Amino acid sequence: MLDLGIAGRTAPENEDPSRGRLAHAPANHPAVKPARVGVLLANLGTPDATDYWSMRRYLNEFLSDRRVIDYPAWKWQPLLQLIILSKRPFTSGANYRKIWNAERNESPLMTITRDQTARIAESLLARHGDKVMVDFCMRYGNPSTASKVHAMVEAGCEKILFFPLYPQYAGATTATANDQFFRALMAEKRQPATRTVPEYFDHPAYIEALAQSVERAYATMDEKPDVLVCSYHGMPRRYLMEGDPYHCQCAKTTRLLRERLGWERDHIDMSFQSVFGREEWLRPYTVEHVADLARKGKKRIAVIAPAFSADCIETLEEIDGEIRESFEHAGGESFTYIPCLNDDAAHVAALVTVIEENLAGWVA
């Protein structure tokens, strides 16, 4: 945990910080820790390893989430347990091994989220001294949301700001992360005051960080791409019709990015990846869309993934693997993947700005 050595607030007159308990309390009174404000970042999750059983545990937790797959349990669970989880851990494990951080023995998502958290912690320490404690958790896998919430409560956090690292809101991302946070709070004897950070898909600092990443990538090219494809994680189209705002927020992010870059409409477009199952998902599908672009004469493209705050299996393996191959097999000549914002300085500054706005009234 990134505990920054927080001392907390000034002790009131009835508290004796040197003894860690209330000044007028009996000697056997439980210790009273200095009050802190916690900032808990949350990302999707990662398997602990790439072997079959590690992958199965992770996939079971992920695919059993009713926010992700909302089919009735009586219909979905037999299919999941008997068929999908008997085969998919092998293929998913093989894909993770292609991108695994062997040096740290962890997925890139874990590495990047940890680095993001460290940089955010450094920035908040410089701004607020020892008043703020920063850590991260995963919705699925480890470190679990419950373990980090409990650790913050044990460390004296009387207020926790929970920040799902998803720029665009979706029930299967932001909402399920919040659900898990609320479930973790239910297990605490002393519940802290809490806030959740809303989506930030149109925040000027986030759009600026995206634009800068595109400009840096394009500055290194001798010949510019014909099209920049903004590839967002997909979801069933039914979710849009049921009121999920994700599609609309992705469209606005794309528009704001185009306006910030000063481009014409035909220089940037939007598509959706990671389709699962037979149900219709948001279209166009990225893997098909890039092939269509190649067949239409767009031989040079770049792809960016604005819905992901950190590179992961869906970007490093799917976009820079399967989607690249689809484009090249259709006749495409130049494919550039622009990495996620990760721990880029402009991205960290944007996240800190969002955090500061949501900490208003909690810290000076």
Short mmCIF file of C-alpha atoms in Angstrom, two decimals:
data_model
loop_
_atom_site.label_atom_id
_atom_site.label_comp_id
_atom_site.label_asym_id
_atom_site.label_seq_id
_atom_site.Cartn_x
_atom_site.Cartn_y
_atom_site.Cartn_z
CA MET A 1 0.00 0.00 0.00
CA LEU A 2 1.23 3.50 -0.79
CA ASP A 3 0.93 4.90 2.72
CA LEU A 4 2.60 8.28 2.56
CA GLY A 5 3.30 8.51 6.27
CA ILE A 6 0.20 10.58 6.86
CA ALA A 7 -0.08 12.31 10.20
CA GLY A 8 -3.61 13.52 9.60
CA ARG A 9 -5.45 16.42 11.21
CA THR A 10 -4.56 18.42 14.28
CA ALA A 11 -5.78 16.56 17.35
CA PRO A 12 -8.75 18.09 19.16
CA GLU A 13 -8.39 19.04 22.83
CA ASN A 14 -9.75 15.69 24.04
CA GLU A 15 -7.30 13.64 21.97
CA ASP A 16 -3.73 12.83 22.96
CA PRO A 17 -1.82 11.98 19.75
CA SER A 18 1.27 10.91 21.69
CA ARG A 19 -0.75 8.08 23.25
CA GLY A 20 -2.90 7.31 20.19
CA ARG A 21 -6.13 7.56 22.22
CA LEU A 22 -8.55 10.09 23.63
CA ALA A 23 -6.98 12.06 26.47
CA HIS A 24 -9.86 11.38 28.88
CA ALA A 25 -10.43 7.76 27.85
CA PRO A 26 -9.54 4.87 30.18
CA ALA A 27 -6.21 3.17 29.66
CA ASN A 28 -7.78 0.15 27.98
CA HIS A 29 -9.66 2.25 25.37
CA PRO A 30 -8.89 1.18 21.78
CA ALA A 31 -6.23 3.30 20.07
CA VAL A 32 -7.52 6.23 18.02
CA LYS A 33 -5.55 6.68 14.81
CA PRO A 34 -4.91 10.13 13.31
CA ALA A 35 -7.64 10.98 10.80
CA ARG A 36 -6.77 10.62 7.13
CA VAL A 37 -8.40 11.09 3.74
CA GLY A 38 -8.02 8.11 1.43
CA VAL A 39 -7.97 8.14 -2.37
CA LEU A 40 -8.59 4.64 -3.73
CA LEU A 41 -8.05 4.14 -7.46
CA ALA A 42 -9.73 1.16 -9.13
CA ASN A 43 -9.10 -0.62 -12.39
CA LEU A 44 -10.64 -3.69 -14.00
CA GLY A 45 -8.37 -6.45 -12.78
CA THR A 46 -5.80 -9.02 -13.72
CA PRO A 47 -5.08 -12.70 -13.16
CA ASP A 48 -2.37 -13.51 -10.63
CA ALA A 49 -0.58 -15.70 -13.18
CA THR A 50 -1.10 -17.21 -16.64
CA ASP A 51 -1.62 -20.86 -15.63
CA TYR A 52 -4.98 -22.58 -16.07
CA TRP A 53 -6.25 -22.28 -12.50
CA SER A 54 -5.19 -18.64 -12.07
CA MET A 55 -6.91 -17.76 -15.32
CA ARG A 56 -10.00 -19.78 -14.38
CA ARG A 57 -10.38 -18.00 -11.02
CA TYR A 58 -10.06 -14.62 -12.66
CA LEU A 59 -12.39 -15.37 -15.56
CA ASN A 60 -14.96 -16.95 -13.26
CA GLU A 61 -15.11 -13.82 -11.10
CA PHE A 62 -15.26 -11.55 -14.13
CA LEU A 63 -17.80 -13.50 -16.17
CA SER A 64 -20.02 -14.22 -13.16
CA ASP A 65 -20.58 -10.49 -12.61
CA ARG A 66 -24.21 -9.72 -13.48
CA ARG A 67 -23.13 -6.25 -14.59
CA VAL A 68 -20.95 -7.86 -17.26
CA ILE A 69 -23.18 -10.78 -18.31
CA ASP A 70 -26.77 -10.19 -17.26
CA TYR A 71 -28.31 -13.44 -18.46
CA PRO A 72 -30.26 -15.43 -15.82
CA ALA A 73 -27.92 -17.50 -13.66
CA TRP A 74 -29.80 -20.73 -14.43
CA LYS A 75 -29.04 -20.22 -18.11
CA TRP A 76 -25.57 -18.66 -17.93
CA GLN A 77 -23.76 -20.49 -15.12
CA PRO A 78 -23.96 -24.03 -16.57
CA LEU A 79 -22.60 -22.72 -19.86
CA LEU A 80 -19.87 -20.75 -18.08
CA GLN A 81 -18.78 -23.47 -15.66
CA LEU A 82 -19.03 -26.50 -17.93
CA ILE A 83 -17.97 -25.15 -21.32
CA ILE A 84 -16.42 -21.68 -21.30
CA LEU A 85 -14.22 -22.14 -18.22
CA SER A 86 -13.03 -25.53 -19.39
CA LYS A 87 -11.49 -24.03 -22.54
CA ARG A 88 -11.05 -20.27 -22.29
CA PRO A 89 -8.41 -20.25 -19.49
CA PHE A 90 -6.01 -21.98 -21.89
CA THR A 91 -6.45 -19.47 -24.73
CA SER A 92 -6.59 -16.45 -22.40
CA GLY A 93 -3.49 -17.66 -20.59
CA ALA A 94 -1.63 -17.99 -23.90
CA ASN A 95 -2.62 -14.43 -24.84
CA TYR A 96 -1.52 -13.07 -21.47
CA ARG A 97 1.84 -14.80 -21.81
CA LYS A 98 2.48 -12.77 -24.98
CA ILE A 99 2.37 -9.52 -23.00
CA TRP A 100 3.26 -10.64 -19.45
CA ASN A 101 5.78 -8.52 -17.53
CA ALA A 102 8.26 -11.31 -16.84
CA GLU A 103 10.56 -9.09 -14.79
CA ARG A 104 7.86 -8.31 -12.22
CA ASN A 105 5.85 -11.49 -12.89
CA GLU A 106 2.63 -9.55 -13.38
CA SER A 107 0.38 -8.24 -16.12
CA PRO A 108 1.10 -4.85 -17.73
CA LEU A 109 -2.15 -3.53 -16.24
CA MET A 110 -0.83 -4.21 -12.75
CA THR A 111 2.52 -2.61 -13.50
CA ILE A 112 1.00 0.49 -15.05
CA THR A 113 -1.70 0.97 -12.41
CA ARG A 114 0.93 0.74 -9.68
CA ASP A 115 3.09 3.32 -11.47
CA GLN A 116 0.11 5.63 -11.98
CA THR A 117 -0.75 5.37 -8.30
CA ALA A 118 2.81 6.18 -7.25
CA ARG A 119 2.92 9.29 -9.42
CA ILE A 120 -0.48 10.47 -8.22
CA ALA A 121 0.60 9.87 -4.62
CA GLU A 122 3.74 11.95 -5.17
CA SER A 123 1.69 14.81 -6.62
CA LEU A 124 -0.86 14.80 -3.79
CA LEU A 125 1.89 14.60 -1.19
CA ALA A 126 3.49 17.70 -2.68
CA ARG A 127 0.14 19.51 -2.64
CA HIS A 128 -1.27 18.41 0.71
CA GLY A 129 1.63 17.16 2.74
CA ASP A 130 0.64 14.18 4.84
CA LYS A 131 -3.13 14.64 4.75
CA VAL A 132 -3.92 12.24 1.88
CA MET A 133 -3.30 8.50 1.53
CA VAL A 134 -3.34 6.95 -1.96
CA ASP A 135 -3.70 3.31 -3.00
CA PHE A 136 -5.21 1.17 -5.76
CA CYS A 137 -7.39 -1.93 -6.07
CA MET A 138 -8.84 -4.16 -8.76
CA ARG A 139 -12.48 -5.00 -9.35
CA TYR A 140 -11.53 -8.58 -10.19
CA GLY A 141 -8.53 -10.41 -8.81
CA ASN A 142 -5.92 -8.82 -6.55
CA PRO A 143 -5.44 -6.53 -4.79
CA SER A 144 -9.14 -6.77 -4.01
CA THR A 145 -11.35 -3.79 -3.34
CA ALA A 146 -12.37 -5.17 0.07
CA SER A 147 -8.77 -5.64 1.22
CA LYS A 148 -7.82 -2.08 0.31
CA VAL A 149 -10.92 -0.52 1.83
CA HIS A 150 -10.25 -2.39 5.06
CA ALA A 151 -6.60 -1.35 5.06
CA MET A 152 -7.58 2.31 4.63
CA VAL A 153 -10.10 2.11 7.47
CA GLU A 154 -7.49 0.44 9.67
CA ALA A 155 -5.03 3.21 8.78
CA GLY A 156 -7.47 5.84 10.06
CA CYS A 157 -9.14 7.03 6.86
CA GLU A 158 -12.37 8.67 7.96
CA LYS A 159 -13.11 9.72 4.37
CA ILE A 160 -12.45 7.74 1.17
CA LEU A 161 -12.67 9.03 -2.39
CA PHE A 162 -13.20 6.05 -4.71
CA PHE A 163 -12.01 6.61 -8.28
CA PRO A 164 -12.88 4.04 -11.00
CA LEU A 165 -10.32 4.67 -13.75
CA TYR A 166 -12.83 4.60 -16.61
CA PRO A 167 -13.19 7.87 -18.58
CA GLN A 168 -16.59 6.85 -19.98
CA TYR A 169 -19.31 5.47 -17.71
CA ALA A 170 -20.66 1.97 -18.32
CA GLY A 171 -22.61 -0.36 -16.11
CA ALA A 172 -20.05 -3.10 -16.74
CA THR A 173 -17.10 -0.92 -15.67
CA THR A 174 -17.81 2.13 -13.49
CA ALA A 175 -20.98 0.78 -11.91
CA THR A 176 -19.62 -2.65 -11.02
CA ALA A 177 -16.50 -1.07 -9.50
CA ASN A 178 -18.74 1.12 -7.35
CA ASP A 179 -20.89 -1.89 -6.45
CA GLN A 180 -17.82 -3.70 -5.14
CA PHE A 181 -16.72 -0.64 -3.19
CA PHE A 182 -20.13 -0.39 -1.52
CA ARG A 183 -20.07 -4.10 -0.70
CA ALA A 184 -16.68 -3.63 0.93
CA LEU A 185 -18.06 -0.81 3.07
CA MET A 186 -20.83 -3.10 4.32
CA ALA A 187 -18.22 -5.26 6.03
CA GLU A 188 -16.68 -2.38 8.00
CA LYS A 189 -17.65 -1.73 11.61
CA ARG A 190 -16.64 1.93 11.27
CA GLN A 191 -17.71 3.11 7.84
CA PRO A 192 -15.88 6.14 6.47
CA ALA A 193 -17.62 8.99 4.69
CA THR A 194 -17.32 8.27 0.98
CA ARG A 195 -17.50 9.82 -2.46
CA THR A 196 -17.25 8.19 -5.88
CA VAL A 197 -15.64 10.00 -8.81
CA PRO A 198 -17.96 10.25 -11.82
CA GLU A 199 -16.92 9.67 -15.42
CA TYR A 200 -14.54 12.24 -16.92
CA PHE A 201 -14.94 11.54 -20.65
CA ASP A 202 -15.23 15.24 -21.55
CA HIS A 203 -12.89 16.74 -18.97
CA PRO A 204 -10.62 19.28 -20.71
CA ALA A 205 -7.48 17.89 -19.02
CA TYR A 206 -8.28 14.36 -20.19
CA ILE A 207 -8.98 15.48 -23.76
CA GLU A 208 -5.75 17.48 -23.73
CA ALA A 209 -3.75 14.47 -22.59
CA LEU A 210 -5.30 12.35 -25.37
CA ALA A 211 -4.55 15.01 -27.97
CA GLN A 212 -0.95 15.36 -26.85
CA SER A 213 -0.43 11.61 -27.15
CA VAL A 214 -1.72 11.69 -30.74
CA GLU A 215 0.42 14.69 -31.62
CA ARG A 216 3.55 13.04 -30.21
CA ALA A 217 2.89 9.85 -32.19
CA TYR A 218 2.19 11.71 -35.44
CA ALA A 219 5.29 13.87 -35.01
CA THR A 220 7.49 10.78 -35.39
CA MET A 221 5.93 9.71 -38.71
CA ASP A 222 7.27 10.63 -42.12
CA GLU A 223 3.84 10.07 -43.63
CA LYS A 224 0.69 10.71 -41.60
CA PRO A 225 -2.10 8.10 -41.31
CA ASP A 226 -5.18 8.46 -43.48
CA VAL A 227 -7.47 7.84 -40.48
CA LEU A 228 -7.19 7.74 -36.68
CA VAL A 229 -9.49 5.02 -35.35
CA CYS A 230 -10.72 5.51 -31.78
CA SER A 231 -11.38 1.95 -30.65
CA TYR A 232 -13.53 1.64 -27.54
CA HIS A 233 -14.35 -1.49 -25.59
CA GLY A 234 -17.66 -2.81 -26.84
CA MET A 235 -20.89 -3.73 -25.10
CA PRO A 236 -24.19 -5.30 -26.19
CA ARG A 237 -26.28 -2.80 -28.16
CA ARG A 238 -29.16 -3.75 -25.88
CA TYR A 239 -27.42 -1.95 -22.98
CA LEU A 240 -27.52 1.32 -24.95
CA MET A 241 -31.23 0.88 -25.59
CA GLU A 242 -31.75 0.20 -21.87
CA GLY A 243 -30.21 3.55 -20.94
CA ASP A 244 -26.46 3.02 -20.55
CA PRO A 245 -24.77 6.30 -21.63
CA TYR A 246 -21.48 4.68 -22.70
CA HIS A 247 -21.98 4.92 -26.47
CA CYS A 248 -22.91 8.59 -26.32
CA GLN A 249 -19.97 9.42 -24.10
CA CYS A 250 -17.56 7.63 -26.44
CA ALA A 251 -18.96 9.65 -29.35
CA LYS A 252 -18.45 12.90 -27.45
CA THR A 253 -14.88 11.99 -26.47
CA THR A 254 -14.13 11.33 -30.15
CA ARG A 255 -15.69 14.62 -31.22
CA LEU A 256 -13.86 16.64 -28.58
CA LEU A 257 -10.57 15.00 -29.50
CA ARG A 258 -11.13 15.84 -33.18
CA GLU A 259 -11.98 19.46 -32.33
CA ARG A 260 -8.92 19.81 -30.10
CA LEU A 261 -6.71 18.41 -32.90
CA GLY A 262 -8.37 20.70 -35.43
CA TRP A 263 -9.09 17.86 -37.87
CA GLU A 264 -11.77 17.30 -40.47
CA ARG A 265 -14.43 14.69 -39.73
CA ASP A 266 -13.04 12.09 -42.13
CA HIS A 267 -9.65 12.04 -40.35
CA ILE A 268 -10.99 10.34 -37.22
CA ASP A 269 -13.70 7.79 -36.53
CA MET A 270 -15.02 5.49 -33.82
CA SER A 271 -15.44 1.73 -33.48
CA PHE A 272 -15.84 -0.96 -30.80
CA GLN A 273 -13.78 -4.04 -29.97
CA SER A 274 -13.80 -7.14 -27.76
CA VAL A 275 -17.13 -8.56 -28.95
CA PHE A 276 -18.25 -11.60 -26.93
CA GLY A 277 -21.05 -14.04 -27.66
CA ARG A 278 -23.72 -14.04 -30.35
CA GLU A 279 -25.68 -10.98 -29.29
CA GLU A 280 -25.32 -7.83 -31.40
CA TRP A 281 -22.89 -5.34 -29.87
CA LEU A 282 -22.19 -1.70 -30.55
CA ARG A 283 -21.03 -1.19 -34.13
CA PRO A 284 -18.88 -0.92 -36.12
CA TYR A 285 -16.66 -3.71 -34.79
CA THR A 286 -13.04 -2.56 -34.87
CA VAL A 287 -11.66 -5.83 -36.25
CA GLU A 288 -14.03 -5.55 -39.25
CA HIS A 289 -13.84 -1.77 -39.54
CA VAL A 290 -10.08 -1.60 -40.05
CA ALA A 291 -10.32 -4.23 -42.79
CA ASP A 292 -13.04 -2.19 -44.49
CA LEU A 293 -10.80 0.89 -44.33
CA ALA A 294 -7.98 -1.01 -46.03
CA ARG A 295 -10.30 -2.25 -48.78
CA LYS A 296 -11.50 1.32 -49.33
CA GLY A 297 -7.96 2.52 -49.94
CA LYS A 298 -7.04 3.78 -46.46
CA LYS A 299 -3.66 2.09 -46.41
CA ARG A 300 -2.22 3.93 -43.41
CA ILE A 301 -4.12 4.08 -40.12
CA ALA A 302 -3.45 4.71 -36.46
CA VAL A 303 -5.51 3.26 -33.61
CA ILE A 304 -5.98 4.70 -30.13
CA ALA A 305 -8.03 3.31 -27.22
CA PRO A 306 -9.50 6.26 -25.28
CA ALA A 307 -11.64 4.09 -22.97
CA PHE A 308 -8.62 2.43 -21.36
CA SER A 309 -6.61 4.33 -18.76
CA ALA A 310 -3.82 1.74 -18.97
CA ASP A 311 -2.58 -0.70 -21.56
CA CYS A 312 -3.86 -4.23 -21.01
CA ILE A 313 -4.74 -7.45 -22.81
CA GLU A 314 -7.38 -5.67 -24.93
CA THR A 315 -4.87 -3.14 -26.25
CA LEU A 316 -1.50 -4.89 -26.28
CA GLU A 317 -2.73 -8.23 -27.58
CA GLU A 318 -6.07 -7.53 -29.27
CA ILE A 319 -5.45 -4.15 -30.95
CA ASP A 320 -1.76 -4.58 -31.66
CA GLY A 321 -2.29 -8.23 -32.59
CA GLU A 322 -5.65 -9.41 -33.93
CA ILE A 323 -6.85 -6.00 -35.15
CA ARG A 324 -3.48 -5.17 -36.76
CA GLU A 325 -3.57 -8.53 -38.57
CA SER A 326 -7.09 -7.88 -39.85
CA PHE A 327 -5.99 -4.56 -41.34
CA GLU A 328 -2.85 -5.98 -42.95
CA HIS A 329 -4.60 -9.06 -44.35
CA ALA A 330 -7.10 -6.74 -46.07
CA GLY A 331 -4.30 -4.86 -47.81
CA GLY A 332 -3.37 -2.25 -45.23
CA GLU A 333 0.24 -1.13 -45.34
CA SER A 334 0.94 0.89 -42.20
CA PHE A 335 -0.69 0.27 -38.81
CA THR A 336 0.30 2.36 -35.78
CA TYR A 337 -1.01 1.63 -32.30
CA ILE A 338 -0.85 4.72 -30.06
CA PRO A 339 -0.41 3.49 -26.47
CA CYS A 340 -2.85 4.31 -23.70
CA LEU A 341 -2.09 7.34 -21.56
CA ASN A 342 -0.68 5.10 -18.81
CA ASP A 343 1.59 7.08 -16.45
CA ASP A 344 2.29 9.87 -18.94
CA ALA A 345 2.81 13.18 -17.15
CA ALA A 346 -0.19 14.87 -18.83
CA HIS A 347 -2.41 11.93 -17.91
CA VAL A 348 -1.28 11.89 -14.30
CA ALA A 349 -1.86 15.65 -14.13
CA ALA A 350 -5.37 15.15 -15.54
CA LEU A 351 -6.19 12.44 -12.99
CA VAL A 352 -4.85 14.60 -10.17
CA THR A 353 -7.03 17.48 -11.37
CA VAL A 354 -10.11 15.23 -11.32
CA ILE A 355 -9.16 14.00 -7.84
CA GLU A 356 -8.65 17.53 -6.54
CA GLU A 357 -12.05 18.59 -7.84
CA ASN A 358 -13.69 15.67 -6.05
CA LEU A 359 -11.78 16.24 -2.82
CA ALA A 360 -13.17 19.75 -2.52
CA GLY A 361 -14.21 20.41 1.09
CA TRP A 362 -12.27 17.42 2.39
CA VAL A 363 -8.79 18.88 2.11
CA ALA A 364 -7.63 22.48 2.24
#
